PDB file of C-alpha atoms in Angstrom:
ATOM      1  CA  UNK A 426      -8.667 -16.631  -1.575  1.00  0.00           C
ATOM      2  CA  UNK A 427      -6.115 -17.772   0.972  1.00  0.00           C
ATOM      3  CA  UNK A 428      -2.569 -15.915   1.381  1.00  0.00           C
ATOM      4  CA  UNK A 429      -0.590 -13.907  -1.077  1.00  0.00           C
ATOM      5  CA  UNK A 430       3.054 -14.707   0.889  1.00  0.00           C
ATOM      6  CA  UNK A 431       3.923 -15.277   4.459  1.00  0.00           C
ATOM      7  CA  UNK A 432       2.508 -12.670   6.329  1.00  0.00           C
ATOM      8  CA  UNK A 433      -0.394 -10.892   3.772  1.00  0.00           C
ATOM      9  CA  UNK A 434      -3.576 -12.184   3.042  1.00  0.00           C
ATOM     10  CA  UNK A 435      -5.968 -11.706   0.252  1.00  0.00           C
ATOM     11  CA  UNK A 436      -8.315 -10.595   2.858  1.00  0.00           C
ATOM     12  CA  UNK A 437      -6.530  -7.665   4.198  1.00  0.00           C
ATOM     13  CA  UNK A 438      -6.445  -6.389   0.907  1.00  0.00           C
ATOM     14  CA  UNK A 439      -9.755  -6.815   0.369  1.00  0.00           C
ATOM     15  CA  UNK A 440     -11.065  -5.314   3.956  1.00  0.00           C
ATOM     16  CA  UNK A 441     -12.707  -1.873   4.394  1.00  0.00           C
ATOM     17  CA  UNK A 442     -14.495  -1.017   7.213  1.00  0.00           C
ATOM     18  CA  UNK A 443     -15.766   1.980   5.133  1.00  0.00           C
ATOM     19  CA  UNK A 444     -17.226  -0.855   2.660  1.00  0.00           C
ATOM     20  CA  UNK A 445     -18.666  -2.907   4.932  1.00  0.00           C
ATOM     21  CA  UNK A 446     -20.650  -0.016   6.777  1.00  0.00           C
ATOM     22  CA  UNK A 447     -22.116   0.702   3.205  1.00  0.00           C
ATOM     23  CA  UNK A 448     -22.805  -2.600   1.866  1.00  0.00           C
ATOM     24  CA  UNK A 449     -19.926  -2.491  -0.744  1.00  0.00           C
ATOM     25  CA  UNK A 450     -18.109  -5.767  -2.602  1.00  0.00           C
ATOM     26  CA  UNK A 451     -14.845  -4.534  -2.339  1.00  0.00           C
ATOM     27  CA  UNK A 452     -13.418  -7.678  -3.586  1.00  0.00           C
ATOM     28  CA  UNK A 453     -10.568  -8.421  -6.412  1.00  0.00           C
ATOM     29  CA  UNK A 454     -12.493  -9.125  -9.157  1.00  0.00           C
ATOM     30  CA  UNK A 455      -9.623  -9.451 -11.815  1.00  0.00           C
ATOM     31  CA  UNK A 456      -6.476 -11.198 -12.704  1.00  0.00           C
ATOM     32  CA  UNK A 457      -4.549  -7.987 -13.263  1.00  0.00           C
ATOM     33  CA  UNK A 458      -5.500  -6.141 -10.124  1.00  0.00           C
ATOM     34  CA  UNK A 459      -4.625  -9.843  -8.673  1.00  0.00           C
ATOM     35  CA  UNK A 460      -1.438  -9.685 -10.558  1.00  0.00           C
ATOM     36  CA  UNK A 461      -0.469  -6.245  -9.020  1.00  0.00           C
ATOM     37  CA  UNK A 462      -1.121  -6.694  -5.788  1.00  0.00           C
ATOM     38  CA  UNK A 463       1.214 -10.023  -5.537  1.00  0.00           C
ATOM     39  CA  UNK A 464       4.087  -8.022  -6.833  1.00  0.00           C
ATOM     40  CA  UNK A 465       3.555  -5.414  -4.200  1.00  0.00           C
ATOM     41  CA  UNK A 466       3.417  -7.396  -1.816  1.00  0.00           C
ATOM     42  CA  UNK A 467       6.303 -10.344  -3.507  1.00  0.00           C
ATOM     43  CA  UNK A 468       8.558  -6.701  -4.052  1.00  0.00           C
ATOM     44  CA  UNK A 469       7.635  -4.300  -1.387  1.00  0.00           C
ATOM     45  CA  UNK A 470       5.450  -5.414   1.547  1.00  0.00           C
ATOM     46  CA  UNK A 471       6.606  -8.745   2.173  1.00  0.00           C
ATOM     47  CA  UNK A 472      11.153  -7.783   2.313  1.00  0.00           C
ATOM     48  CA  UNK A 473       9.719  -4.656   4.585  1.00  0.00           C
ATOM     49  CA  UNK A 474       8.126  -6.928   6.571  1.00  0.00           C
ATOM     50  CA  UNK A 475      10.724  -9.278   6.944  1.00  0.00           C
ATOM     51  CA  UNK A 476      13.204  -6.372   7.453  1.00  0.00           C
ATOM     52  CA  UNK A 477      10.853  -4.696  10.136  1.00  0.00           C
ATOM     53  CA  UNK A 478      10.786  -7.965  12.339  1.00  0.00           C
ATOM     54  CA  UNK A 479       7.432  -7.444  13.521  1.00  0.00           C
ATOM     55  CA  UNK A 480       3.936  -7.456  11.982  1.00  0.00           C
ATOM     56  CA  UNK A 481       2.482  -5.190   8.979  1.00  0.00           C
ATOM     57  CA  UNK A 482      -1.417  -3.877   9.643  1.00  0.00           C
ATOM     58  CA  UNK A 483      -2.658  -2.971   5.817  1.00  0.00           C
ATOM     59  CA  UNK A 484      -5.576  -0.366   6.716  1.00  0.00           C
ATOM     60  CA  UNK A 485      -6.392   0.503   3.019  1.00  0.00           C
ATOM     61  CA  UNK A 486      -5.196  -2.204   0.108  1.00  0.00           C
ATOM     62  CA  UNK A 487      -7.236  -3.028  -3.101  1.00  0.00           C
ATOM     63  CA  UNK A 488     -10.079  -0.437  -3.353  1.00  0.00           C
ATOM     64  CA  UNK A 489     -12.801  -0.813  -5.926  1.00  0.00           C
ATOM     65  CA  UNK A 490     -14.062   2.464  -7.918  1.00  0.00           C
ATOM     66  CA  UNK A 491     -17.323   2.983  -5.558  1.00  0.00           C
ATOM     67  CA  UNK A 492     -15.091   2.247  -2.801  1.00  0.00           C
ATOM     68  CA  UNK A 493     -12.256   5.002  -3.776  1.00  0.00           C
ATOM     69  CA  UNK A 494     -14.984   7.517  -4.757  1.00  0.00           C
ATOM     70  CA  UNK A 495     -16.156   6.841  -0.857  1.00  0.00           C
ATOM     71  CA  UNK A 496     -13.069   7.712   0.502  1.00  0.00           C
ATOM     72  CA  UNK A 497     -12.563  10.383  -1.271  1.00  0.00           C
ATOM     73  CA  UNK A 498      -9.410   9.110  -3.179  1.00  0.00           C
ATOM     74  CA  UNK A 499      -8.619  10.087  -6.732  1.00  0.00           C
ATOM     75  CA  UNK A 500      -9.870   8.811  -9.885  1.00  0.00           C
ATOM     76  CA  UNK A 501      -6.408   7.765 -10.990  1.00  0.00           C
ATOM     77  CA  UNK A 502      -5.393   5.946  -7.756  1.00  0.00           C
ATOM     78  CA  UNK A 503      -3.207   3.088  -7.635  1.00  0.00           C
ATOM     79  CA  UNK A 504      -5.297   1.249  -4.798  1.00  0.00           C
ATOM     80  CA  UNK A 505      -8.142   0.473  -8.020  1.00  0.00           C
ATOM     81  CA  UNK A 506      -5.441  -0.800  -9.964  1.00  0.00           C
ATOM     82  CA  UNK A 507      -4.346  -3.395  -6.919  1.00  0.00           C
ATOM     83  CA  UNK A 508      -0.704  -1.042  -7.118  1.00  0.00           C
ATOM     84  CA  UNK A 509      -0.737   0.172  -3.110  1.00  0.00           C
ATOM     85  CA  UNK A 510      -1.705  -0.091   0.175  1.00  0.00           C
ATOM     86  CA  UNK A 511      -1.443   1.991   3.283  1.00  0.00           C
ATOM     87  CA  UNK A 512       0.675   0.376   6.184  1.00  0.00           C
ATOM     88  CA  UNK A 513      -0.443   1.428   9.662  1.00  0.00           C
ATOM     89  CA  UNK A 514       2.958   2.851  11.476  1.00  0.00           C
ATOM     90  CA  UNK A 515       3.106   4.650  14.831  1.00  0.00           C
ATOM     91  CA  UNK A 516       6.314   6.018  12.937  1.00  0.00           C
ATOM     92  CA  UNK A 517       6.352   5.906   9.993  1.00  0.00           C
ATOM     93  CA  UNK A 518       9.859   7.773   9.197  1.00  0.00           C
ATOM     94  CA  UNK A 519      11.185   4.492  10.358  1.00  0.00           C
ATOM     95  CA  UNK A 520       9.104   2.376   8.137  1.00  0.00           C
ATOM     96  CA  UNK A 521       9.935   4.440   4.640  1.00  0.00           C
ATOM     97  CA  UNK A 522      13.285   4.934   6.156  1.00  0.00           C
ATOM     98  CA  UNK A 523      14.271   1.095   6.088  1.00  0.00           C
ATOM     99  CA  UNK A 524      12.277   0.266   2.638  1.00  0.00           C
ATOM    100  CA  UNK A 525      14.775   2.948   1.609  1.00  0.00           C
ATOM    101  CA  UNK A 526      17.715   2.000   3.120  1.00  0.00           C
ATOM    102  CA  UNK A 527      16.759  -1.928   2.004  1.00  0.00           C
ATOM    103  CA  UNK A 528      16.678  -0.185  -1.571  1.00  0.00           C
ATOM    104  CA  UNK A 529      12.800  -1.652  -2.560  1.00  0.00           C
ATOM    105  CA  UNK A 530      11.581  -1.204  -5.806  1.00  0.00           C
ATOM    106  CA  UNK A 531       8.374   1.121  -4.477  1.00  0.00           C
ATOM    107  CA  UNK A 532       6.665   3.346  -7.264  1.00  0.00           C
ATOM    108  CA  UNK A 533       5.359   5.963  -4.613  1.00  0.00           C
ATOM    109  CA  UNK A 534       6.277   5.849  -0.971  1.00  0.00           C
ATOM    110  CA  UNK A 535       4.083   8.644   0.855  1.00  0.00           C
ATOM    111  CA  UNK A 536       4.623   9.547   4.712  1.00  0.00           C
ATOM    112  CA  UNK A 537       1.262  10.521   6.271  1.00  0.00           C
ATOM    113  CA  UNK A 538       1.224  11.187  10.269  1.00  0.00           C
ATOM    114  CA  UNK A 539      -0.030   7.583  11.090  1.00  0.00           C
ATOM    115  CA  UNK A 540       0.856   5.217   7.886  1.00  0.00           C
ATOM    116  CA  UNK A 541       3.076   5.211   4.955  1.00  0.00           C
ATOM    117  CA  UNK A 542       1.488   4.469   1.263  1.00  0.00           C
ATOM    118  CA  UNK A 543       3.390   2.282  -0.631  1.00  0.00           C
ATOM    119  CA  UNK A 544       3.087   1.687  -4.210  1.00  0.00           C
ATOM    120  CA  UNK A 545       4.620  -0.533  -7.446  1.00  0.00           C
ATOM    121  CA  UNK A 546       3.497  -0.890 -10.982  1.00  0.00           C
ATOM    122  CA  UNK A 547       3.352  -4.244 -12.199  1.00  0.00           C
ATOM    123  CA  UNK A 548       4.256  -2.946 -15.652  1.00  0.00           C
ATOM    124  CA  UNK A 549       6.661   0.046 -15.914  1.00  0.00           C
ATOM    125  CA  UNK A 550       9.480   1.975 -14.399  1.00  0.00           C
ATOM    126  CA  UNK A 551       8.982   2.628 -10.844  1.00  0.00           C
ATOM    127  CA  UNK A 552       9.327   6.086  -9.978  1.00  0.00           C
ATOM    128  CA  UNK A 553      11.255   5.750  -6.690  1.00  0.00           C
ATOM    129  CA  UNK A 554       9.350   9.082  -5.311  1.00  0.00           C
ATOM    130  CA  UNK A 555       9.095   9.783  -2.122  1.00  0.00           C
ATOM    131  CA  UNK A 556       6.205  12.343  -0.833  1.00  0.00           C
ATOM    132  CA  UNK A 557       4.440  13.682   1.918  1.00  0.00           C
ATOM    133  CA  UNK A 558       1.257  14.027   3.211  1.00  0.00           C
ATOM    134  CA  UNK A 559       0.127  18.098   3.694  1.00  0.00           C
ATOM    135  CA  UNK A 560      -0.382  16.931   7.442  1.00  0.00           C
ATOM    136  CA  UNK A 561       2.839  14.887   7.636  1.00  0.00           C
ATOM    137  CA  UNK A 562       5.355  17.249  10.211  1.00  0.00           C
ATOM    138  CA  UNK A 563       7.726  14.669  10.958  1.00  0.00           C
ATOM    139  CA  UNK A 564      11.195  13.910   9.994  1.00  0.00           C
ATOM    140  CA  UNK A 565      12.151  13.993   6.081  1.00  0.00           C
ATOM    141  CA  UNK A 566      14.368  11.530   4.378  1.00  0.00           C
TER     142      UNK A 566
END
């Protein structure tokens, strides 16, 4: 499908090694899970990224049902709705700190030890919450 902006891919989004290993489409199937995921990236990922300076790694972006059953992620998760993806960050107090500090429009911004989950709803409020993983024991914003 080509890129989404300047520095995210459809692909990334689409990637799971967990999906490959068990034989699972795990591709974007529909114009509204499309839709989301270019307004997380268009209002989230892509200003971070330009912010950070440096390169993004998405490890977990679009997920299809089988796929989030797999992984053991909720029934109500934003990745099956195209809404999030998990940015790889060796710290990732400095990666929610500056999309706070930058003031983007995130729904859910979650600190886990080695990425940061960032959400937005394509329709709705965004929440603006800011959580942490159980196994998150870094710094707190």
């Amino acid at each position: 499908m080509g890129t989404i902006s300047e520095n995210f891919s459809w692909a990334e989004f689409e990637a799971s090694p967990t999906a490959k290993a068990h034989k699972i489409a795990n591709a974007v199937t529909t114009s509204q899970v499309r839709d989301s995921i270019k307004a997380l990236v268009q209002n989230v990922l892509q200003p971070l990224r330009d912010a950070w300076g440096s390169p993004l790694q998405i490890n977990s972006g679009y997920r299809n049902t089988q796929l989030n059953a797999l992984v053991g992620g909720v029934p109500t998760s934003q990745h099956t709705k195209g809404e999030a993806a998990d940015v790889a960050a060796p710290d990732p107090y400095s990666l929610a700190s500056l999309a706070k500090q930058l003031g983007l429009p995130f729904d859910q911004m979650i600190l886990y030890p080695t990425f940061v989950h960032f959400s937005h709803r394509l329709n709705g409020k965004q929440r603006g919450n800011i959580l942490y993983n159980n196994a998150y024991k870094g710094k707190r914003l």
